[in-house]
Amino acid sequence: MEKPILAITYERLDQWVHSLQSALAGEGFQCALGVLRGGGTLALMVSHTVGIPVAFLRYERATRTVIWDSSLPVPPAGAKVLVCEDLAGAGDTLVDCVEFLRARGLIVKTLTAGFDDLSRIHPDYGIDGRGYFLLFPWERHAYTDGYRERWTRTDAGRSGDIGEDHEFQAIGIDLDGILLPDLPPERYKANLECALHERDELLPFITMPPFDISQIKGVVTGRPETDRIRTEAWLKTHGFGSLPLVMRNPDICDDSPSCVAAYKAQAALRLGCTHFVESDPIQAIEIAQNAPLLRVIWWNTPAGKGRLVTSDDWRGTRKSCNDDPAAAHRRPKY
């Protein structure tokens, strides 16, 4: 896939829909209609933002059948409704849903989380994703090789019978700290050659993260390309030789933590990973910030457990300066 990823997070969607509050409220919609499943989230967001009822449509790709799937009745002819879908794509879903509603005398407008170069319909409200591969939280697996292969080699794409989301889970893993112990940086600084030989002799961890090795797309390490031969030898010796190995190019990325984190994030996306397992908590946070829809897990080796890492910043809540005037002068500026 050549197009760069445009990650549309839940937070971005929430902020975008809220930014449309005045415009949507002025339309006089009787209800928001979510096309299941992708449009359901957006319809609920619109409902909460504007204060209108929410209902749902179900679309059967194989027969191009639109079904009113809600306890609410179909609005009367002449009512205005907002159809919500995740993507205004090249297929028939949005076109058929709009025609279904117009055939019942409804005034229809459309809102999609995104549209791109192939969109058959330019929505009334939508995020411009032309030139990008739009990736949503509920479709992070759509970027994986397995999903794209199943979509293109059969008629599953037309019927919608692609498979369950979890079937396409694809994992990228860190090396040092995940498969084997990570030597302290001081050891490398004291004597690099001795440290490298020591690392070569290390044994794999007995207890590793509980992932299915068949789902691992590759090992992504901050080790430089100059270490490839000895790294591949270690992987082969200990039964990991079949895993693709992605190593850092020092000419492009130095060994600073921020640069290494950005490199790992991009490497994981290129591999089509849905998850990435990282041994360093700070790098895990920065990887998540660089790839917001990647499920980043910090693996705490001593504790033998992992923790999902968020990409969100937290700025905290400052106490009022009036509560302690003297303390106000000691606080850092933000």
Short mmCIF file of the C-alpha atoms (twelve columns), coordinates in Angstrom:
data_MODEL
# 
_entry.id   MODEL 
# 
loop_
_atom_site.group_PDB 
_atom_site.id 
_atom_site.type_symbol 
_atom_site.label_atom_id 
_atom_site.label_alt_id 
_atom_site.label_comp_id 
_atom_site.label_asym_id 
_atom_site.label_seq_id 
_atom_site.Cartn_x 
_atom_site.Cartn_y 
_atom_site.Cartn_z 
_atom_site.pdbx_PDB_model_num 
ATOM 1   C CA . MET A 1   0.000   0.000   0.000  1 
ATOM 2   C CA . GLU A 2   1.615   3.210   -1.226 1 
ATOM 3   C CA . LYS A 3   -0.712  5.792   0.296  1 
ATOM 4   C CA . PRO A 4   0.263   7.256   3.666  1 
ATOM 5   C CA . ILE A 5   -2.070  6.457   6.555  1 
ATOM 6   C CA . LEU A 6   -4.420  9.121   7.885  1 
ATOM 7   C CA . ALA A 7   -5.388  7.861   11.341 1 
ATOM 8   C CA . ILE A 8   -8.852  9.046   12.385 1 
ATOM 9   C CA . THR A 9   -9.079  8.447   16.136 1 
ATOM 10  C CA . TYR A 10  -12.211 8.440   18.294 1 
ATOM 11  C CA . GLU A 11  -10.987 11.678  19.865 1 
ATOM 12  C CA . ARG A 12  -10.604 13.366  16.489 1 
ATOM 13  C CA . LEU A 13  -14.058 12.212  15.397 1 
ATOM 14  C CA . ASP A 14  -15.601 13.485  18.633 1 
ATOM 15  C CA . GLN A 15  -13.961 16.888  18.224 1 
ATOM 16  C CA . TRP A 16  -14.886 17.076  14.538 1 
ATOM 17  C CA . VAL A 17  -18.548 16.247  15.113 1 
ATOM 18  C CA . HIS A 18  -18.678 18.746  17.973 1 
ATOM 19  C CA . SER A 19  -17.213 21.416  15.679 1 
ATOM 20  C CA . LEU A 20  -20.238 20.880  13.399 1 
ATOM 21  C CA . GLN A 21  -22.762 21.356  16.223 1 
ATOM 22  C CA . SER A 22  -24.094 24.706  15.050 1 
ATOM 23  C CA . ALA A 23  -24.347 23.667  11.397 1 
ATOM 24  C CA . LEU A 24  -26.014 20.333  12.163 1 
ATOM 25  C CA . ALA A 25  -28.455 21.881  14.630 1 
ATOM 26  C CA . GLY A 26  -29.484 24.412  11.992 1 
ATOM 27  C CA . GLU A 27  -30.387 21.669  9.495  1 
ATOM 28  C CA . GLY A 28  -33.457 20.574  11.453 1 
ATOM 29  C CA . PHE A 29  -32.771 16.855  11.150 1 
ATOM 30  C CA . GLN A 30  -35.453 14.589  12.570 1 
ATOM 31  C CA . CYS A 31  -32.918 11.838  13.279 1 
ATOM 32  C CA . ALA A 32  -29.393 10.605  12.624 1 
ATOM 33  C CA . LEU A 33  -29.194 7.291   10.770 1 
ATOM 34  C CA . GLY A 34  -26.108 5.142   11.255 1 
ATOM 35  C CA . VAL A 35  -25.255 2.574   8.592  1 
ATOM 36  C CA . LEU A 36  -24.182 -0.458  10.610 1 
ATOM 37  C CA . ARG A 37  -21.527 -1.046  11.664 1 
ATOM 38  C CA . GLY A 38  -19.179 1.743   10.647 1 
ATOM 39  C CA . GLY A 39  -21.724 4.543   10.768 1 
ATOM 40  C CA . GLY A 40  -23.168 3.577   14.135 1 
ATOM 41  C CA . THR A 41  -20.523 5.385   16.173 1 
ATOM 42  C CA . LEU A 42  -20.901 8.592   14.181 1 
ATOM 43  C CA . ALA A 43  -24.703 8.564   14.429 1 
ATOM 44  C CA . LEU A 44  -24.455 8.268   18.216 1 
ATOM 45  C CA . MET A 45  -21.947 11.136  18.334 1 
ATOM 46  C CA . VAL A 46  -24.276 13.309  16.252 1 
ATOM 47  C CA . SER A 47  -27.226 12.334  18.442 1 
ATOM 48  C CA . HIS A 48  -25.440 13.403  21.614 1 
ATOM 49  C CA . THR A 49  -24.042 16.574  20.023 1 
ATOM 50  C CA . VAL A 50  -27.244 17.861  18.461 1 
ATOM 51  C CA . GLY A 51  -29.882 16.193  20.640 1 
ATOM 52  C CA . ILE A 52  -31.770 14.250  17.987 1 
ATOM 53  C CA . PRO A 53  -32.924 10.608  17.984 1 
ATOM 54  C CA . VAL A 54  -30.699 7.935   16.472 1 
ATOM 55  C CA . ALA A 55  -31.753 5.023   14.274 1 
ATOM 56  C CA . PHE A 56  -29.898 2.511   12.128 1 
ATOM 57  C CA . LEU A 57  -29.802 1.036   8.661  1 
ATOM 58  C CA . ARG A 58  -28.393 -2.392  7.839  1 
ATOM 59  C CA . TYR A 59  -26.894 -3.034  4.425  1 
ATOM 60  C CA . GLU A 60  -26.483 -6.453  2.799  1 
ATOM 61  C CA . ARG A 61  -23.726 -6.149  0.215  1 
ATOM 62  C CA . ALA A 62  -24.436 -9.439  -1.543 1 
ATOM 63  C CA . THR A 63  -27.964 -8.390  -2.510 1 
ATOM 64  C CA . ARG A 64  -27.591 -4.598  -2.173 1 
ATOM 65  C CA . THR A 65  -30.524 -4.653  0.229  1 
ATOM 66  C CA . VAL A 66  -31.129 -1.809  2.693  1 
ATOM 67  C CA . ILE A 67  -33.023 -2.672  5.884  1 
ATOM 68  C CA . TRP A 68  -34.497 -0.265  8.427  1 
ATOM 69  C CA . ASP A 69  -33.024 -1.757  11.616 1 
ATOM 70  C CA . SER A 70  -34.453 0.279   14.480 1 
ATOM 71  C CA . SER A 71  -37.272 0.341   17.012 1 
ATOM 72  C CA . LEU A 72  -38.082 3.869   15.799 1 
ATOM 73  C CA . PRO A 73  -40.501 4.084   12.849 1 
ATOM 74  C CA . VAL A 74  -39.394 5.434   9.499  1 
ATOM 75  C CA . PRO A 75  -39.921 9.231   9.612  1 
ATOM 76  C CA . PRO A 76  -42.802 10.614  7.579  1 
ATOM 77  C CA . ALA A 77  -42.289 11.828  4.030  1 
ATOM 78  C CA . GLY A 78  -40.788 15.311  3.928  1 
ATOM 79  C CA . ALA A 79  -38.681 14.837  7.063  1 
ATOM 80  C CA . LYS A 80  -34.965 15.545  6.852  1 
ATOM 81  C CA . VAL A 81  -32.519 12.860  8.020  1 
ATOM 82  C CA . LEU A 82  -28.745 12.619  8.261  1 
ATOM 83  C CA . VAL A 83  -27.159 9.364   7.032  1 
ATOM 84  C CA . CYS A 84  -23.889 8.607   8.854  1 
ATOM 85  C CA . GLU A 85  -21.238 6.242   7.477  1 
ATOM 86  C CA . ASP A 86  -17.539 5.805   8.165  1 
ATOM 87  C CA . LEU A 87  -16.330 6.170   4.564  1 
ATOM 88  C CA . ALA A 88  -17.854 7.468   1.367  1 
ATOM 89  C CA . GLY A 89  -16.201 4.737   -0.671 1 
ATOM 90  C CA . ALA A 90  -16.182 3.436   -4.216 1 
ATOM 91  C CA . GLY A 91  -18.906 0.871   -3.515 1 
ATOM 92  C CA . ASP A 92  -22.680 0.946   -3.398 1 
ATOM 93  C CA . THR A 93  -23.460 1.171   0.321  1 
ATOM 94  C CA . LEU A 94  -23.982 4.898   0.725  1 
ATOM 95  C CA . VAL A 95  -25.600 5.304   -2.704 1 
ATOM 96  C CA . ASP A 96  -28.129 2.549   -2.024 1 
ATOM 97  C CA . CYS A 97  -28.922 3.809   1.486  1 
ATOM 98  C CA . VAL A 98  -29.604 7.318   0.217  1 
ATOM 99  C CA . GLU A 99  -31.865 5.994   -2.558 1 
ATOM 100 C CA . PHE A 100 -33.729 3.776   -0.061 1 
ATOM 101 C CA . LEU A 101 -34.569 6.831   2.043  1 
ATOM 102 C CA . ARG A 102 -35.398 9.147   -0.849 1 
ATOM 103 C CA . ALA A 103 -37.796 6.527   -2.224 1 
ATOM 104 C CA . ARG A 104 -39.748 6.990   1.011  1 
ATOM 105 C CA . GLY A 105 -39.989 10.728  0.494  1 
ATOM 106 C CA . LEU A 106 -37.275 11.741  2.951  1 
ATOM 107 C CA . ILE A 107 -34.865 14.636  2.520  1 
ATOM 108 C CA . VAL A 108 -31.405 13.153  2.910  1 
ATOM 109 C CA . LYS A 109 -28.018 14.590  3.753  1 
ATOM 110 C CA . THR A 110 -24.857 12.619  4.406  1 
ATOM 111 C CA . LEU A 111 -22.048 12.702  6.967  1 
ATOM 112 C CA . THR A 112 -19.028 10.426  6.710  1 
ATOM 113 C CA . ALA A 113 -15.881 10.199  8.795  1 
ATOM 114 C CA . GLY A 114 -13.956 10.531  5.564  1 
ATOM 115 C CA . PHE A 115 -13.956 10.551  1.791  1 
ATOM 116 C CA . ASP A 116 -11.128 9.920   -0.642 1 
ATOM 117 C CA . ASP A 117 -10.201 9.947   -4.320 1 
ATOM 118 C CA . LEU A 118 -12.446 6.954   -5.092 1 
ATOM 119 C CA . SER A 119 -15.585 8.166   -3.332 1 
ATOM 120 C CA . ARG A 120 -18.733 7.903   -5.449 1 
ATOM 121 C CA . ILE A 121 -20.502 10.435  -3.222 1 
ATOM 122 C CA . HIS A 122 -19.025 13.648  -1.891 1 
ATOM 123 C CA . PRO A 123 -20.721 13.854  1.524  1 
ATOM 124 C CA . ASP A 124 -22.354 16.994  2.830  1 
ATOM 125 C CA . TYR A 125 -20.123 16.668  5.889  1 
ATOM 126 C CA . GLY A 126 -16.870 14.708  5.805  1 
ATOM 127 C CA . ILE A 127 -13.149 14.724  6.533  1 
ATOM 128 C CA . ASP A 128 -11.110 15.108  3.346  1 
ATOM 129 C CA . GLY A 129 -8.862  12.054  3.058  1 
ATOM 130 C CA . ARG A 130 -7.902  12.363  -0.603 1 
ATOM 131 C CA . GLY A 131 -4.380  11.094  -1.180 1 
ATOM 132 C CA . TYR A 132 -4.435  9.021   2.024  1 
ATOM 133 C CA . PHE A 133 -5.479  5.608   3.266  1 
ATOM 134 C CA . LEU A 134 -8.114  6.454   5.866  1 
ATOM 135 C CA . LEU A 135 -7.860  4.233   8.929  1 
ATOM 136 C CA . PHE A 136 -10.537 4.164   11.633 1 
ATOM 137 C CA . PRO A 137 -10.334 2.663   15.134 1 
ATOM 138 C CA . TRP A 138 -12.862 -0.044  14.250 1 
ATOM 139 C CA . GLU A 139 -10.993 -0.963  11.058 1 
ATOM 140 C CA . ARG A 140 -7.336  -0.925  12.096 1 
ATOM 141 C CA . HIS A 141 -7.119  -4.470  10.699 1 
ATOM 142 C CA . ALA A 142 -8.042  -3.188  7.197  1 
ATOM 143 C CA . TYR A 143 -4.403  -2.215  6.628  1 
ATOM 144 C CA . THR A 144 -3.096  -5.752  7.204  1 
ATOM 145 C CA . ASP A 145 -1.899  -7.987  4.375  1 
ATOM 146 C CA . GLY A 146 -4.337  -10.727 5.383  1 
ATOM 147 C CA . TYR A 147 -7.377  -8.467  5.124  1 
ATOM 148 C CA . ARG A 148 -6.376  -7.025  1.759  1 
ATOM 149 C CA . GLU A 149 -5.566  -10.458 0.333  1 
ATOM 150 C CA . ARG A 150 -8.926  -11.883 1.395  1 
ATOM 151 C CA . TRP A 151 -10.704 -8.820  0.004  1 
ATOM 152 C CA . THR A 152 -9.079  -9.039  -3.426 1 
ATOM 153 C CA . ARG A 153 -8.753  -12.763 -4.082 1 
ATOM 154 C CA . THR A 154 -12.406 -13.681 -3.463 1 
ATOM 155 C CA . ASP A 155 -15.832 -12.112 -3.731 1 
ATOM 156 C CA . ALA A 156 -15.789 -11.584 0.030  1 
ATOM 157 C CA . GLY A 157 -15.357 -7.865  -0.492 1 
ATOM 158 C CA . ARG A 158 -18.601 -7.652  -2.419 1 
ATOM 159 C CA . SER A 159 -20.554 -9.882  -0.046 1 
ATOM 160 C CA . GLY A 160 -19.095 -8.407  3.124  1 
ATOM 161 C CA . ASP A 161 -18.055 -11.886 4.285  1 
ATOM 162 C CA . ILE A 162 -14.460 -10.906 5.029  1 
ATOM 163 C CA . GLY A 163 -14.165 -12.496 8.457  1 
ATOM 164 C CA . GLU A 164 -13.974 -11.395 12.067 1 
ATOM 165 C CA . ASP A 165 -11.718 -8.496  13.027 1 
ATOM 166 C CA . HIS A 166 -9.554  -10.538 15.408 1 
ATOM 167 C CA . GLU A 167 -8.643  -12.939 12.587 1 
ATOM 168 C CA . PHE A 168 -6.456  -10.223 11.084 1 
ATOM 169 C CA . GLN A 169 -4.493  -9.359  14.212 1 
ATOM 170 C CA . ALA A 170 -0.886  -8.727  13.192 1 
ATOM 171 C CA . ILE A 171 1.837   -8.175  15.780 1 
ATOM 172 C CA . GLY A 172 5.177   -6.395  15.657 1 
ATOM 173 C CA . ILE A 173 7.592   -6.966  18.545 1 
ATOM 174 C CA . ASP A 174 10.605  -5.277  20.036 1 
ATOM 175 C CA . LEU A 175 13.688  -7.467  20.446 1 
ATOM 176 C CA . ASP A 176 15.765  -6.573  23.509 1 
ATOM 177 C CA . GLY A 177 13.572  -6.805  26.573 1 
ATOM 178 C CA . ILE A 178 10.994  -8.978  24.787 1 
ATOM 179 C CA . LEU A 179 12.836  -12.018 23.453 1 
ATOM 180 C CA . LEU A 180 16.017  -11.613 25.516 1 
ATOM 181 C CA . PRO A 181 17.309  -9.442  28.373 1 
ATOM 182 C CA . ASP A 182 18.185  -5.839  27.582 1 
ATOM 183 C CA . LEU A 183 21.698  -4.894  28.687 1 
ATOM 184 C CA . PRO A 184 22.033  -1.599  30.579 1 
ATOM 185 C CA . PRO A 185 23.277  1.314   28.422 1 
ATOM 186 C CA . GLU A 186 26.264  1.739   30.752 1 
ATOM 187 C CA . ARG A 187 27.565  -1.653  29.641 1 
ATOM 188 C CA . TYR A 188 27.757  -0.525  26.019 1 
ATOM 189 C CA . LYS A 189 29.414  2.759   26.966 1 
ATOM 190 C CA . ALA A 190 32.067  1.046   29.069 1 
ATOM 191 C CA . ASN A 191 33.145  -1.458  26.396 1 
ATOM 192 C CA . LEU A 192 31.041  -1.787  23.272 1 
ATOM 193 C CA . GLU A 193 32.694  -4.903  21.867 1 
ATOM 194 C CA . CYS A 194 32.490  -6.791  25.148 1 
ATOM 195 C CA . ALA A 195 28.855  -5.791  25.570 1 
ATOM 196 C CA . LEU A 196 27.983  -7.029  22.069 1 
ATOM 197 C CA . HIS A 197 29.659  -10.393 22.723 1 
ATOM 198 C CA . GLU A 198 27.851  -10.643 26.047 1 
ATOM 199 C CA . ARG A 199 24.552  -9.924  24.316 1 
ATOM 200 C CA . ASP A 200 25.226  -12.586 21.686 1 
ATOM 201 C CA . GLU A 201 25.494  -15.199 24.450 1 
ATOM 202 C CA . LEU A 202 22.273  -14.291 26.205 1 
ATOM 203 C CA . LEU A 203 19.495  -16.900 26.320 1 
ATOM 204 C CA . PRO A 204 15.868  -16.128 25.457 1 
ATOM 205 C CA . PHE A 205 13.419  -15.389 28.237 1 
ATOM 206 C CA . ILE A 206 11.614  -18.438 29.552 1 
ATOM 207 C CA . THR A 207 8.415   -16.407 29.924 1 
ATOM 208 C CA . MET A 208 7.453   -14.202 26.982 1 
ATOM 209 C CA . PRO A 209 4.379   -12.154 26.081 1 
ATOM 210 C CA . PRO A 210 1.388   -14.431 25.353 1 
ATOM 211 C CA . PHE A 211 1.231   -13.819 21.624 1 
ATOM 212 C CA . ASP A 212 0.659   -16.319 18.843 1 
ATOM 213 C CA . ILE A 213 3.941   -16.518 16.951 1 
ATOM 214 C CA . SER A 214 2.006   -17.131 13.719 1 
ATOM 215 C CA . GLN A 215 0.598   -13.592 14.042 1 
ATOM 216 C CA . ILE A 216 4.003   -11.914 14.376 1 
ATOM 217 C CA . LYS A 217 4.731   -9.813  11.310 1 
ATOM 218 C CA . GLY A 218 8.273   -8.987  12.298 1 
ATOM 219 C CA . VAL A 219 10.848  -8.029  14.892 1 
ATOM 220 C CA . VAL A 220 11.441  -4.265  14.935 1 
ATOM 221 C CA . THR A 221 14.555  -3.331  16.849 1 
ATOM 222 C CA . GLY A 222 16.460  -0.162  17.586 1 
ATOM 223 C CA . ARG A 223 19.700  -2.014  16.902 1 
ATOM 224 C CA . PRO A 224 21.565  -0.500  13.916 1 
ATOM 225 C CA . GLU A 225 21.889  -2.284  10.564 1 
ATOM 226 C CA . THR A 226 25.579  -2.890  11.340 1 
ATOM 227 C CA . ASP A 227 24.408  -5.494  13.881 1 
ATOM 228 C CA . ARG A 228 22.289  -7.437  11.388 1 
ATOM 229 C CA . ILE A 229 24.528  -10.493 10.928 1 
ATOM 230 C CA . ARG A 230 24.978  -11.179 14.640 1 
ATOM 231 C CA . THR A 231 21.305  -10.396 15.362 1 
ATOM 232 C CA . GLU A 232 20.049  -12.754 12.669 1 
ATOM 233 C CA . ALA A 233 22.426  -15.424 13.987 1 
ATOM 234 C CA . TRP A 234 20.958  -15.092 17.499 1 
ATOM 235 C CA . LEU A 235 17.383  -15.285 16.189 1 
ATOM 236 C CA . LYS A 236 18.157  -18.364 14.114 1 
ATOM 237 C CA . THR A 237 19.993  -20.099 16.980 1 
ATOM 238 C CA . HIS A 238 17.028  -19.712 19.308 1 
ATOM 239 C CA . GLY A 239 14.222  -20.612 16.928 1 
ATOM 240 C CA . PHE A 240 13.158  -17.164 15.706 1 
ATOM 241 C CA . GLY A 241 14.947  -17.230 12.366 1 
ATOM 242 C CA . SER A 242 11.725  -17.207 10.333 1 
ATOM 243 C CA . LEU A 243 10.659  -13.807 11.670 1 
ATOM 244 C CA . PRO A 244 11.354  -10.789 9.427  1 
ATOM 245 C CA . LEU A 245 13.863  -8.445  11.038 1 
ATOM 246 C CA . VAL A 246 13.627  -4.662  10.676 1 
ATOM 247 C CA . MET A 247 16.672  -2.733  11.889 1 
ATOM 248 C CA . ARG A 248 17.412  0.950   12.280 1 
ATOM 249 C CA . ASN A 249 19.307  2.797   9.556  1 
ATOM 250 C CA . PRO A 250 21.725  5.104   11.474 1 
ATOM 251 C CA . ASP A 251 21.968  7.420   8.452  1 
ATOM 252 C CA . ILE A 252 18.268  8.174   8.740  1 
ATOM 253 C CA . CYS A 253 17.560  7.711   12.440 1 
ATOM 254 C CA . ASP A 254 19.996  8.242   15.315 1 
ATOM 255 C CA . ASP A 255 19.798  6.335   18.591 1 
ATOM 256 C CA . SER A 256 17.897  9.016   20.504 1 
ATOM 257 C CA . PRO A 257 14.762  7.581   22.158 1 
ATOM 258 C CA . SER A 258 12.358  9.853   20.251 1 
ATOM 259 C CA . CYS A 259 13.872  9.026   16.875 1 
ATOM 260 C CA . VAL A 260 13.909  5.292   17.617 1 
ATOM 261 C CA . ALA A 261 10.265  5.418   18.733 1 
ATOM 262 C CA . ALA A 262 9.212   7.218   15.536 1 
ATOM 263 C CA . TYR A 263 11.154  4.689   13.460 1 
ATOM 264 C CA . LYS A 264 9.505   1.741   15.240 1 
ATOM 265 C CA . ALA A 265 6.051   3.234   14.751 1 
ATOM 266 C CA . GLN A 266 6.572   3.722   11.015 1 
ATOM 267 C CA . ALA A 267 8.116   0.269   10.652 1 
ATOM 268 C CA . ALA A 268 5.124   -1.311  12.391 1 
ATOM 269 C CA . LEU A 269 2.743   0.519   10.043 1 
ATOM 270 C CA . ARG A 270 4.728   -0.568  6.979  1 
ATOM 271 C CA . LEU A 271 4.500   -4.168  8.189  1 
ATOM 272 C CA . GLY A 272 0.735   -3.782  8.485  1 
ATOM 273 C CA . CYS A 273 0.684   -4.386  12.237 1 
ATOM 274 C CA . THR A 274 -2.373  -3.893  14.399 1 
ATOM 275 C CA . HIS A 275 -0.362  -4.379  17.633 1 
ATOM 276 C CA . PHE A 276 3.178   -3.621  18.759 1 
ATOM 277 C CA . VAL A 277 4.852   -5.016  21.892 1 
ATOM 278 C CA . GLU A 278 7.551   -2.751  23.356 1 
ATOM 279 C CA . SER A 279 9.775   -3.340  26.387 1 
ATOM 280 C CA . ASP A 280 10.527  0.284   27.267 1 
ATOM 281 C CA . PRO A 281 7.601   2.246   28.782 1 
ATOM 282 C CA . ILE A 282 8.771   5.653   27.530 1 
ATOM 283 C CA . GLN A 283 9.262   4.369   23.995 1 
ATOM 284 C CA . ALA A 284 5.882   2.652   24.172 1 
ATOM 285 C CA . ILE A 285 4.225   6.004   24.891 1 
ATOM 286 C CA . GLU A 286 6.073   7.720   22.048 1 
ATOM 287 C CA . ILE A 287 5.298   4.889   19.611 1 
ATOM 288 C CA . ALA A 288 1.613   5.289   20.495 1 
ATOM 289 C CA . GLN A 289 1.865   9.034   19.878 1 
ATOM 290 C CA . ASN A 290 3.420   8.444   16.458 1 
ATOM 291 C CA . ALA A 291 0.829   5.819   15.484 1 
ATOM 292 C CA . PRO A 292 -2.428  6.611   17.329 1 
ATOM 293 C CA . LEU A 293 -4.386  3.611   16.024 1 
ATOM 294 C CA . LEU A 294 -1.645  1.066   16.685 1 
ATOM 295 C CA . ARG A 295 -2.370  -1.028  19.774 1 
ATOM 296 C CA . VAL A 296 0.859   -0.504  21.707 1 
ATOM 297 C CA . ILE A 297 1.546   -2.842  24.610 1 
ATOM 298 C CA . TRP A 298 4.265   -2.135  27.128 1 
ATOM 299 C CA . TRP A 299 5.524   -5.537  28.254 1 
ATOM 300 C CA . ASN A 300 6.732   -5.393  31.857 1 
ATOM 301 C CA . THR A 301 9.139   -8.343  31.912 1 
ATOM 302 C CA . PRO A 302 9.744   -8.519  35.704 1 
ATOM 303 C CA . ALA A 303 5.990   -8.508  36.348 1 
ATOM 304 C CA . GLY A 304 5.257   -10.805 33.435 1 
ATOM 305 C CA . LYS A 305 2.336   -8.730  32.194 1 
ATOM 306 C CA . GLY A 306 1.510   -6.154  29.567 1 
ATOM 307 C CA . ARG A 307 -0.324  -2.853  29.624 1 
ATOM 308 C CA . LEU A 308 -2.030  -1.035  26.763 1 
ATOM 309 C CA . VAL A 309 -0.505  2.405   26.291 1 
ATOM 310 C CA . THR A 310 -2.423  5.515   25.299 1 
ATOM 311 C CA . SER A 311 -1.252  8.242   22.961 1 
ATOM 312 C CA . ASP A 312 -3.177  10.932  24.816 1 
ATOM 313 C CA . ASP A 313 -1.372  13.791  26.548 1 
ATOM 314 C CA . TRP A 314 -2.309  14.681  30.108 1 
ATOM 315 C CA . ARG A 315 -1.749  18.184  31.369 1 
ATOM 316 C CA . GLY A 316 -3.240  17.806  34.816 1 
ATOM 317 C CA . THR A 317 -5.278  20.259  36.852 1 
ATOM 318 C CA . ARG A 318 -3.492  23.144  38.499 1 
ATOM 319 C CA . LYS A 319 -4.565  24.422  41.877 1 
ATOM 320 C CA . SER A 320 -5.720  28.009  41.892 1 
ATOM 321 C CA . CYS A 321 -2.917  30.466  42.672 1 
ATOM 322 C CA . ASN A 322 -5.275  32.152  45.137 1 
ATOM 323 C CA . ASP A 323 -5.134  29.052  47.348 1 
ATOM 324 C CA . ASP A 324 -1.422  29.488  48.019 1 
ATOM 325 C CA . PRO A 325 0.064   32.720  46.629 1 
ATOM 326 C CA . ALA A 326 3.578   31.821  47.726 1 
ATOM 327 C CA . ALA A 327 3.433   28.467  45.989 1 
ATOM 328 C CA . ALA A 328 2.416   30.140  42.740 1 
ATOM 329 C CA . HIS A 329 5.919   31.553  42.351 1 
ATOM 330 C CA . ARG A 330 7.425   28.073  42.723 1 
ATOM 331 C CA . ARG A 331 5.312   26.438  40.040 1 
ATOM 332 C CA . PRO A 332 6.825   25.886  36.582 1 
ATOM 333 C CA . LYS A 333 5.378   27.770  33.658 1 
ATOM 334 C CA . TYR A 334 3.377   25.781  31.114 1 
# 
